[in-house]
Amino acid sequence: MKILVIGSGGREHALCWKLAQSAGVEIFAAPGNPGMARVATCAAGQPFEVAERIRPDLTVVGPEAPLVRGVVDEFRARGWRIVGPARDAAQLEGSKIFAKNFFRQSGIPTAEFVTVENHEDARKALQRFGYPVVLKADGLAAGKGVIVARDRAEAEAGLAALAGMGGRLVIEEFLTGEEVSFIALCDGRDAVPLAPTQDHKAVFDGDCGPNTGGMGAYCDSAILDPAQSRDILERVIYPTVERTRFTGFLYAGLMMTAAGPKVLEFNVRLGDPETQPLMHRMESDFVPALMAAAEGHLAGTGLAWRAGPSVCVVMASAGYPGAYEPGKPIHGIAEAEADGATVFQAGTRIAANGQLETAGGRVLGVTAAGADLQAAIDAAYRAVHEIRFEGAHYRTDIAAKGLRRARKKSAVRETTGRGKVV
Ligand code: AMP
Ligand code: GLY
């Protein structure tokens, strides 16, 4: 069976790596990257042209841009199997205004908000909110269209910074709690949840500095308890699948507030870097589930996960998420992998002399498993320390929130176990 994966990032490398473990499959990637080339045949060209040449039995789309452009409609019109949402449903990610109105109409819990069409209305609308307040540009912005403003001056500066993105904005209440990425595979009627993950969007430790595409993620069943997962399925995922006939990966970015889960955003694809620890930890053969999603018979499908967590630390170029200089030679991947980690490649390329070098902001997703979260964190960072490229930077606290949550839970268990707090 031929499977085509569309995309060229760490998410797509992780997908190819996982699919290549299934029996009887041949993997193609368009356009792919040097990491994907280790397990797939990479082909240049637009998705449609590549599919016409290769005639895959199944196509899986990684990034949002081709989905928002309608690649799924194009494939389906020719009777080709593809995992992803139709163009209309992809608006749930393509337009934040569309998504927020959808949440409101469908009774899906989300932050209080107003939508505005221009700068003047935005300034007026700000008076209705306290601080901090959140400003979101309407269209796709690669993770850079959201500003949390702590006071009026920051809000004014934020409006000015977002002005270049078209003027249409969502202004919304600031929520507090833990962020969780909840992703489900859907076939238009049914939805199969993947294990919960947690991303780390800010560039520096302690969630400081500007937002990035994601500096690391981990996958651990303990991120949500079963009652919370059911609640999210029932209040967020199922109503969306029912109302939009959603197919593909529905990704709810959630804030777990004191009043329950609230949706910060929908993505209509797998997360990057969430996919790296997800694929690493998935025990099931993924191909039958993807086939079932593409053919509309997901009902009854379940996915199994290894007991221990997986942790992915992103190594980025100096300067990211701002400007960075590519072309830095990368060393140490083989040593890191000999030590048991899996290194997913994102912004990499092969230089004329055959040397692997940096070619993007996020360069590598160094991923490892462990019997418990601390062991997985230690294994991932041991591997990170084996890898070198000039200016490499990474967060040193990926999954630390998970450790704190576990400590808090065990403290509660101890105090309740004694019957009173001492
Ligand atoms: P989004 O692209 O909408 O997920 O926003 C990017 C990031 O901004 C989120 O991952 C949060 O960290 C933060 N954010 C977005 N909306 C809110 C909100 N209403 N309250 C607090 N933080 C938010
Ligand atoms: N990691 C966040 C995203 O994929 O949008």
Short mmCIF file of C-alpha atoms and ligand atoms in Angstrom, two decimals:
data_model
loop_
_atom_site.label_atom_id
_atom_site.label_comp_id
_atom_site.label_asym_id
_atom_site.label_seq_id
_atom_site.Cartn_x
_atom_site.Cartn_y
_atom_site.Cartn_z
CA MET A 1 0.00 0.00 0.00
CA LYS A 2 1.30 3.46 -0.94
CA ILE A 3 0.83 6.26 1.59
CA LEU A 4 1.58 9.89 0.76
CA VAL A 5 2.31 12.37 3.56
CA ILE A 6 2.04 16.06 2.63
CA GLY A 7 4.40 18.43 4.42
CA SER A 8 8.04 18.94 5.38
CA GLY A 9 8.22 19.49 9.14
CA GLY A 10 8.86 17.57 12.33
CA ARG A 11 5.19 16.56 12.53
CA GLU A 12 5.37 14.97 9.09
CA HIS A 13 8.68 13.25 9.89
CA ALA A 14 7.06 11.71 12.98
CA LEU A 15 4.05 10.57 10.93
CA CYS A 16 6.28 8.96 8.27
CA TRP A 17 8.41 7.32 10.96
CA LYS A 18 5.31 5.77 12.55
CA LEU A 19 3.65 4.71 9.29
CA ALA A 20 6.88 3.11 8.06
CA GLN A 21 6.60 0.64 10.97
CA SER A 22 3.39 -0.82 9.51
CA ALA A 23 3.68 -3.96 7.42
CA GLY A 24 3.35 -3.74 3.65
CA VAL A 25 3.45 0.03 3.26
CA GLU A 26 5.56 2.23 1.04
CA ILE A 27 5.78 5.84 2.23
CA PHE A 28 6.06 8.92 0.02
CA ALA A 29 6.43 12.50 1.19
CA ALA A 30 5.73 15.75 -0.64
CA PRO A 31 7.99 17.65 -0.40
CA GLY A 32 9.56 15.93 2.64
CA ASN A 33 12.90 16.70 4.32
CA PRO A 34 16.20 14.86 4.92
CA GLY A 35 14.77 13.11 8.02
CA MET A 36 11.72 11.91 6.15
CA ALA A 37 13.99 10.71 3.33
CA ARG A 38 15.32 8.06 5.75
CA VAL A 39 11.91 6.31 5.74
CA ALA A 40 10.09 7.72 2.70
CA THR A 41 10.59 8.62 -0.94
CA CYS A 42 10.48 12.42 -1.16
CA ALA A 43 8.83 13.99 -4.19
CA ALA A 44 8.81 17.66 -5.20
CA GLY A 45 5.69 19.35 -6.56
CA GLN A 46 2.17 20.37 -5.58
CA PRO A 47 0.24 17.67 -3.65
CA PHE A 48 -2.12 17.09 -6.51
CA GLU A 49 0.65 16.62 -9.12
CA VAL A 50 2.58 14.29 -6.84
CA ALA A 51 -0.53 12.19 -6.17
CA GLU A 52 -1.25 11.97 -9.87
CA ARG A 53 2.25 10.55 -10.44
CA ILE A 54 2.34 8.20 -7.44
CA ARG A 55 -1.33 7.18 -7.20
CA PRO A 56 -1.26 6.64 -3.40
CA ASP A 57 -3.87 4.43 -1.71
CA LEU A 58 -4.05 6.98 1.09
CA THR A 59 -2.87 10.58 1.61
CA VAL A 60 -2.41 12.28 4.99
CA VAL A 61 -2.07 16.08 5.11
CA GLY A 62 0.23 17.63 7.73
CA PRO A 63 0.02 21.45 7.57
CA GLU A 64 -3.02 23.74 7.55
CA ALA A 65 -2.26 25.78 4.42
CA PRO A 66 -3.16 23.08 1.82
CA LEU A 67 -6.27 22.18 3.87
CA VAL A 68 -7.50 25.77 3.92
CA ARG A 69 -6.83 25.94 0.15
CA GLY A 70 -9.07 22.89 -0.38
CA VAL A 71 -6.70 20.00 -1.11
CA VAL A 72 -9.14 17.51 0.44
CA ASP A 73 -12.02 18.59 -1.83
CA GLU A 74 -9.68 18.32 -4.81
CA PHE A 75 -8.62 14.76 -3.94
CA ARG A 76 -12.13 13.60 -3.07
CA ALA A 77 -13.49 14.92 -6.36
CA ARG A 78 -11.23 12.33 -8.00
CA GLY A 79 -12.18 9.56 -5.62
CA TRP A 80 -8.75 9.54 -3.91
CA ARG A 81 -8.63 8.61 -0.21
CA ILE A 82 -7.34 11.44 1.99
CA VAL A 83 -7.31 12.23 5.73
CA GLY A 84 -8.19 15.88 6.35
CA PRO A 85 -11.14 18.28 6.50
CA ALA A 86 -12.98 19.75 3.52
CA ARG A 87 -12.25 23.40 2.80
CA ASP A 88 -15.40 24.66 4.57
CA ALA A 89 -14.54 22.84 7.81
CA ALA A 90 -10.91 24.02 7.56
CA GLN A 91 -12.26 27.54 8.19
CA LEU A 92 -12.39 26.50 11.86
CA GLU A 93 -8.64 27.11 11.79
CA GLY A 94 -8.44 29.49 8.82
CA SER A 95 -10.57 32.19 10.49
CA LYS A 96 -10.65 32.84 14.23
CA ILE A 97 -13.83 34.90 13.79
CA PHE A 98 -15.54 31.99 12.02
CA ALA A 99 -14.38 29.64 14.81
CA LYS A 100 -15.54 31.89 17.67
CA ASN A 101 -18.98 32.38 16.07
CA PHE A 102 -19.17 28.61 15.60
CA PHE A 103 -18.37 28.03 19.29
CA ARG A 104 -21.05 30.52 20.32
CA GLN A 105 -23.72 29.03 18.03
CA SER A 106 -22.87 25.46 19.06
CA GLY A 107 -22.67 26.08 22.82
CA ILE A 108 -18.99 25.08 22.90
CA PRO A 109 -17.28 26.57 25.98
CA THR A 110 -14.82 29.33 25.07
CA ALA A 111 -13.57 32.72 26.34
CA GLU A 112 -15.99 35.69 26.20
CA PHE A 113 -15.22 37.72 23.08
CA VAL A 114 -16.13 40.36 20.55
CA THR A 115 -15.12 40.52 16.90
CA VAL A 116 -14.08 43.77 15.23
CA GLU A 117 -13.48 44.81 11.63
CA ASN A 118 -11.06 47.71 12.04
CA HIS A 119 -8.68 49.55 14.35
CA GLU A 120 -11.22 52.15 15.54
CA ASP A 121 -13.79 49.51 16.57
CA ALA A 122 -11.01 47.55 18.28
CA ARG A 123 -10.06 50.57 20.44
CA LYS A 124 -13.69 51.06 21.44
CA ALA A 125 -14.24 47.36 22.15
CA LEU A 126 -11.20 47.27 24.44
CA GLN A 127 -13.10 49.39 26.97
CA ARG A 128 -15.42 46.44 27.61
CA PHE A 129 -12.56 44.22 28.84
CA GLY A 130 -10.31 44.21 31.89
CA TYR A 131 -6.59 43.35 31.75
CA PRO A 132 -4.90 41.17 30.71
CA VAL A 133 -6.83 41.00 27.44
CA VAL A 134 -6.16 38.81 24.39
CA LEU A 135 -5.99 40.12 20.80
CA LYS A 136 -6.16 37.66 17.90
CA ALA A 137 -5.74 38.38 14.19
CA ASP A 138 -8.45 36.66 12.16
CA GLY A 139 -6.44 34.70 9.56
CA LEU A 140 -3.63 32.12 9.58
CA ALA A 141 -0.53 33.61 11.22
CA ALA A 142 1.75 30.62 11.97
CA GLY A 143 1.31 31.07 15.73
CA LYS A 144 2.24 34.77 15.60
CA GLY A 145 -1.21 36.40 15.43
CA VAL A 146 -2.07 36.30 19.16
CA ILE A 147 -1.05 38.97 21.68
CA VAL A 148 -1.74 38.93 25.42
CA ALA A 149 -1.76 42.58 26.57
CA ARG A 150 -1.29 43.30 30.29
CA ASP A 151 -2.41 46.94 30.19
CA ARG A 152 -3.81 49.61 27.92
CA ALA A 153 -0.38 50.56 26.55
CA GLU A 154 0.40 46.96 25.59
CA ALA A 155 -3.06 46.63 24.03
CA GLU A 156 -2.45 49.74 21.89
CA ALA A 157 0.96 48.41 20.84
CA GLY A 158 -0.66 45.03 20.11
CA LEU A 159 -3.32 46.59 17.91
CA ALA A 160 -0.60 48.40 15.99
CA ALA A 161 1.42 45.18 15.62
CA LEU A 162 -1.62 43.24 14.31
CA ALA A 163 -2.78 46.07 12.03
CA GLY A 164 -0.74 44.67 9.15
CA MET A 165 -2.71 41.40 9.25
CA GLY A 166 -5.94 42.78 7.82
CA GLY A 167 -7.68 44.66 10.64
CA ARG A 168 -10.23 41.93 11.52
CA LEU A 169 -9.68 40.78 15.09
CA VAL A 170 -11.08 38.75 17.94
CA ILE A 171 -10.74 40.46 21.33
CA GLU A 172 -11.29 38.09 24.21
CA GLU A 173 -11.13 37.58 27.92
CA PHE A 174 -7.88 36.22 29.38
CA LEU A 175 -8.29 32.71 30.81
CA THR A 176 -6.10 31.04 33.41
CA GLY A 177 -5.40 27.36 33.88
CA GLU A 178 -3.32 24.64 32.28
CA GLU A 179 -3.24 24.37 28.49
CA VAL A 180 -3.90 20.98 26.92
CA SER A 181 -3.88 19.85 23.29
CA PHE A 182 -6.72 17.42 22.66
CA ILE A 183 -6.71 15.87 19.19
CA ALA A 184 -9.29 13.46 17.73
CA LEU A 185 -9.30 11.55 14.45
CA CYS A 186 -12.73 11.99 12.83
CA ASP A 187 -14.59 10.48 9.88
CA GLY A 188 -17.60 12.81 9.59
CA ARG A 189 -19.64 10.88 12.18
CA ASP A 190 -17.33 9.36 14.77
CA ALA A 191 -14.24 10.58 16.59
CA VAL A 192 -11.36 8.62 18.15
CA PRO A 193 -9.34 10.66 20.66
CA LEU A 194 -5.56 10.54 20.62
CA ALA A 195 -3.75 10.65 23.99
CA PRO A 196 -3.58 14.13 25.56
CA THR A 197 -0.49 16.27 25.00
CA GLN A 198 0.87 19.55 26.26
CA ASP A 199 2.73 22.03 24.07
CA HIS A 200 5.18 24.75 25.20
CA LYS A 201 4.51 27.76 23.00
CA ALA A 202 6.69 30.45 24.58
CA VAL A 203 10.31 30.58 23.46
CA PHE A 204 11.96 30.67 26.92
CA ASP A 205 11.75 28.64 30.12
CA GLY A 206 8.88 29.40 32.48
CA ASP A 207 6.63 30.31 29.51
CA CYS A 208 8.50 33.61 29.05
CA GLY A 209 9.15 35.50 25.81
CA PRO A 210 7.23 35.57 22.55
CA ASN A 211 5.12 32.67 21.28
CA THR A 212 6.59 30.23 18.76
CA GLY A 213 5.11 27.34 16.77
CA GLY A 214 5.97 25.20 19.82
CA MET A 215 9.27 24.56 21.65
CA GLY A 216 8.48 21.07 22.88
CA ALA A 217 5.63 18.79 23.89
CA TYR A 218 4.98 15.65 25.85
CA CYS A 219 2.36 12.94 25.68
CA ASP A 220 1.20 11.44 28.96
CA SER A 221 -2.17 9.96 29.90
CA ALA A 222 -1.93 11.72 33.28
CA ILE A 223 -2.41 15.14 31.60
CA LEU A 224 -6.19 14.54 31.77
CA ASP A 225 -8.18 12.18 33.92
CA PRO A 226 -10.77 10.00 32.13
CA ALA A 227 -13.69 12.16 33.29
CA GLN A 228 -12.04 15.28 31.82
CA SER A 229 -11.42 13.50 28.49
CA ARG A 230 -15.07 12.40 28.32
CA ASP A 231 -16.20 15.93 29.12
CA ILE A 232 -14.08 17.35 26.28
CA LEU A 233 -15.35 14.74 23.84
CA GLU A 234 -18.96 15.42 24.76
CA ARG A 235 -18.86 19.20 25.00
CA VAL A 236 -16.34 20.04 22.27
CA ILE A 237 -15.47 17.25 19.84
CA TYR A 238 -18.76 15.43 19.21
CA PRO A 239 -20.86 18.60 18.70
CA THR A 240 -18.28 19.85 16.17
CA VAL A 241 -18.15 16.58 14.24
CA GLU A 242 -21.92 16.45 14.18
CA ARG A 243 -22.43 20.02 13.01
CA THR A 244 -19.62 20.19 10.43
CA ARG A 245 -19.36 16.50 9.38
CA PHE A 246 -15.69 16.97 10.27
CA THR A 247 -13.15 14.58 8.73
CA GLY A 248 -9.46 14.42 9.61
CA PHE A 249 -7.71 15.59 12.76
CA LEU A 250 -9.66 17.98 14.96
CA TYR A 251 -7.29 19.63 17.42
CA ALA A 252 -8.81 21.55 20.32
CA GLY A 253 -6.35 23.85 22.08
CA LEU A 254 -7.94 24.03 25.54
CA MET A 255 -7.52 25.96 28.74
CA MET A 256 -8.48 23.78 31.71
CA THR A 257 -10.05 26.55 33.83
CA ALA A 258 -11.63 26.28 37.28
CA ALA A 259 -14.97 26.33 35.42
CA GLY A 260 -14.01 23.41 33.17
CA PRO A 261 -12.38 23.17 29.72
CA LYS A 262 -12.62 26.18 27.40
CA VAL A 263 -11.50 26.17 23.78
CA LEU A 264 -8.73 28.66 22.95
CA GLU A 265 -8.55 27.61 19.32
CA PHE A 266 -9.30 24.84 16.88
CA ASN A 267 -6.73 23.50 14.47
CA VAL A 268 -7.83 21.18 11.69
CA ARG A 269 -4.67 19.07 11.65
CA LEU A 270 -2.21 17.37 13.93
CA GLY A 271 -0.14 19.63 16.19
CA ASP A 272 3.54 20.32 15.68
CA PRO A 273 5.38 19.40 17.94
CA GLU A 274 2.56 17.39 19.64
CA THR A 275 2.67 14.77 16.86
CA GLN A 276 6.29 13.87 17.67
CA PRO A 277 5.59 12.47 21.19
CA LEU A 278 2.16 11.17 20.04
CA MET A 279 3.60 9.01 17.25
CA HIS A 280 6.46 7.99 19.53
CA ARG A 281 4.06 6.75 22.20
CA MET A 282 1.36 5.19 20.01
CA GLU A 283 1.36 1.42 20.30
CA SER A 284 -1.34 0.63 17.71
CA ASP A 285 -0.72 0.26 14.03
CA PHE A 286 -1.89 3.69 12.81
CA VAL A 287 -2.63 2.69 9.20
CA PRO A 288 -5.98 0.90 9.79
CA ALA A 289 -7.31 3.87 11.80
CA LEU A 290 -6.27 6.36 9.10
CA MET A 291 -7.84 4.15 6.42
CA ALA A 292 -11.04 3.91 8.44
CA ALA A 293 -11.13 7.71 8.83
CA ALA A 294 -10.66 8.24 5.09
CA GLU A 295 -13.34 5.65 4.24
CA GLY A 296 -15.87 6.70 6.91
CA HIS A 297 -15.94 3.63 9.14
CA LEU A 298 -14.06 4.70 12.27
CA ALA A 299 -16.78 3.46 14.65
CA GLY A 300 -15.33 0.86 17.01
CA THR A 301 -11.70 1.86 16.30
CA GLY A 302 -9.52 2.40 19.38
CA LEU A 303 -5.89 3.41 19.70
CA ALA A 304 -3.52 1.92 22.29
CA TRP A 305 -0.65 3.81 23.92
CA ARG A 306 2.51 2.71 25.73
CA ALA A 307 2.20 3.16 29.49
CA GLY A 308 5.18 5.52 29.90
CA PRO A 309 5.19 9.11 28.60
CA SER A 310 7.15 10.48 25.61
CA VAL A 311 8.85 13.88 25.67
CA CYS A 312 9.96 15.97 22.68
CA VAL A 313 12.40 18.88 23.08
CA VAL A 314 12.66 21.23 20.09
CA MET A 315 16.13 22.53 19.20
CA ALA A 316 15.83 25.84 17.35
CA SER A 317 18.09 28.20 15.41
CA ALA A 318 19.56 31.24 17.19
CA GLY A 319 17.09 34.11 16.83
CA TYR A 320 13.93 31.99 16.38
CA PRO A 321 11.03 32.96 16.48
CA GLY A 322 12.59 36.10 14.96
CA ALA A 323 15.10 36.16 12.10
CA TYR A 324 17.73 33.41 12.04
CA GLU A 325 20.63 32.42 9.83
CA PRO A 326 20.45 28.98 8.17
CA GLY A 327 23.32 26.78 7.03
CA LYS A 328 24.78 25.69 10.40
CA PRO A 329 26.20 22.13 10.29
CA ILE A 330 24.38 19.69 12.62
CA HIS A 331 26.34 17.01 14.51
CA GLY A 332 25.47 14.28 16.98
CA ILE A 333 22.14 12.88 15.74
CA ALA A 334 23.57 9.35 15.39
CA GLU A 335 24.97 9.51 18.94
CA ALA A 336 21.64 10.75 20.32
CA GLU A 337 19.80 7.94 18.55
CA ALA A 338 22.32 5.32 19.67
CA ASP A 339 21.36 6.42 23.18
CA GLY A 340 17.71 5.48 22.52
CA ALA A 341 16.17 8.80 21.43
CA THR A 342 14.43 9.48 18.12
CA VAL A 343 15.40 12.71 16.39
CA PHE A 344 12.64 14.13 14.18
CA GLN A 345 13.89 16.66 11.65
CA ALA A 346 12.07 19.88 10.76
CA GLY A 347 14.20 22.76 9.37
CA THR A 348 17.11 20.78 7.94
CA ARG A 349 18.75 20.34 4.54
CA ILE A 350 21.74 18.56 3.02
CA ALA A 351 24.56 20.90 1.97
CA ALA A 352 26.47 20.45 -1.30
CA ASN A 353 29.21 18.59 0.62
CA GLY A 354 26.66 16.09 1.99
CA GLN A 355 26.59 17.60 5.49
CA LEU A 356 23.23 17.94 7.28
CA GLU A 357 22.67 21.60 8.19
CA THR A 358 20.01 23.91 9.59
CA ALA A 359 17.42 25.38 7.22
CA GLY A 360 14.60 26.64 9.45
CA GLY A 361 13.62 28.11 12.81
CA ARG A 362 12.66 24.87 14.50
CA VAL A 363 15.38 22.43 13.49
CA LEU A 364 15.00 19.15 15.42
CA GLY A 365 12.47 17.49 17.74
CA VAL A 366 14.50 15.27 20.07
CA THR A 367 12.08 12.67 21.42
CA ALA A 368 12.43 9.95 24.05
CA ALA A 369 10.32 7.72 26.27
CA GLY A 370 10.68 6.63 29.88
CA ALA A 371 8.94 4.49 32.47
CA ASP A 372 7.73 7.70 34.09
CA LEU A 373 7.78 11.38 33.19
CA GLN A 374 11.08 12.14 34.96
CA ALA A 375 12.78 9.26 33.14
CA ALA A 376 11.41 10.43 29.77
CA ILE A 377 12.55 14.02 30.43
CA ASP A 378 16.03 12.82 31.44
CA ALA A 379 16.31 10.62 28.32
CA ALA A 380 15.22 13.46 26.00
CA TYR A 381 17.70 15.96 27.50
CA ARG A 382 20.55 13.41 27.51
CA ALA A 383 19.99 13.14 23.75
CA VAL A 384 19.74 16.93 23.32
CA HIS A 385 23.17 17.26 24.97
CA GLU A 386 24.66 14.94 22.31
CA ILE A 387 23.56 17.26 19.47
CA ARG A 388 25.41 20.37 18.37
CA PHE A 389 24.87 23.16 15.88
CA GLU A 390 25.99 26.78 16.16
CA GLY A 391 23.51 28.88 18.15
CA ALA A 392 21.21 25.97 19.02
CA HIS A 393 18.69 26.92 21.68
CA TYR A 394 16.03 24.94 23.48
CA ARG A 395 13.90 25.16 26.59
CA THR A 396 15.19 23.25 29.60
CA ASP A 397 11.78 22.82 31.25
CA ILE A 398 9.75 20.77 28.76
CA ALA A 399 7.19 18.66 30.70
CA ALA A 400 8.15 20.23 34.06
CA LYS A 401 4.47 21.19 34.47
CA GLY A 402 3.60 17.50 34.34
CA LEU A 403 6.04 16.80 37.18
CA ARG A 404 4.52 19.59 39.27
CA ARG A 405 0.99 18.27 38.59
CA ALA A 406 2.04 14.76 39.69
CA ARG A 407 3.62 16.13 42.90
CA LYS A 408 0.48 18.12 43.70
CA LYS A 409 -1.74 15.09 43.16
CA SER A 410 0.38 12.88 45.36
CA ALA A 411 0.37 15.55 48.10
CA VAL A 412 -3.44 15.63 47.98
CA ARG A 413 -3.55 11.84 48.16
CA GLU A 414 -1.29 11.86 51.20
CA THR A 415 -3.28 14.46 53.10
CA THR A 416 -6.65 12.88 52.30
CA GLY A 417 -5.16 9.45 53.14
CA ARG A 418 -4.48 10.62 56.70
CA GLY A 419 -8.00 11.93 56.99
CA LYS A 420 -6.81 15.40 57.92
CA VAL A 421 -4.20 17.89 56.85
CA VAL A 422 -1.30 17.99 59.31
P1 AMP B 1 -4.23 30.50 19.94
O1 AMP B 1 -3.48 30.61 18.64
O2 AMP B 1 -5.58 31.08 19.90
O3 AMP B 1 -4.18 29.12 20.54
O4 AMP B 1 -3.36 31.36 20.97
C1 AMP B 1 -1.98 31.14 21.15
C2 AMP B 1 -1.65 31.10 22.61
O5 AMP B 1 -2.05 32.32 23.24
C3 AMP B 1 -2.39 30.02 23.38
O6 AMP B 1 -1.74 28.80 23.28
C4 AMP B 1 -2.38 30.59 24.78
O7 AMP B 1 -1.15 30.37 25.41
C5 AMP B 1 -2.54 32.05 24.55
N1 AMP B 1 -3.98 32.41 24.60
C6 AMP B 1 -4.85 32.45 23.57
N2 AMP B 1 -6.09 32.80 23.98
C7 AMP B 1 -6.00 33.00 25.31
C8 AMP B 1 -6.94 33.37 26.33
N3 AMP B 1 -8.22 33.66 26.04
N4 AMP B 1 -6.49 33.44 27.61
C9 AMP B 1 -5.22 33.19 27.92
N5 AMP B 1 -4.28 32.85 27.01
C10 AMP B 1 -4.65 32.73 25.72
N1 GLY B 2 1.75 23.19 18.54
C1 GLY B 2 0.71 24.06 18.16
C2 GLY B 2 0.20 23.84 16.81
O1 GLY B 2 0.50 22.87 16.15
O2 GLY B 2 -0.57 24.69 16.36
#
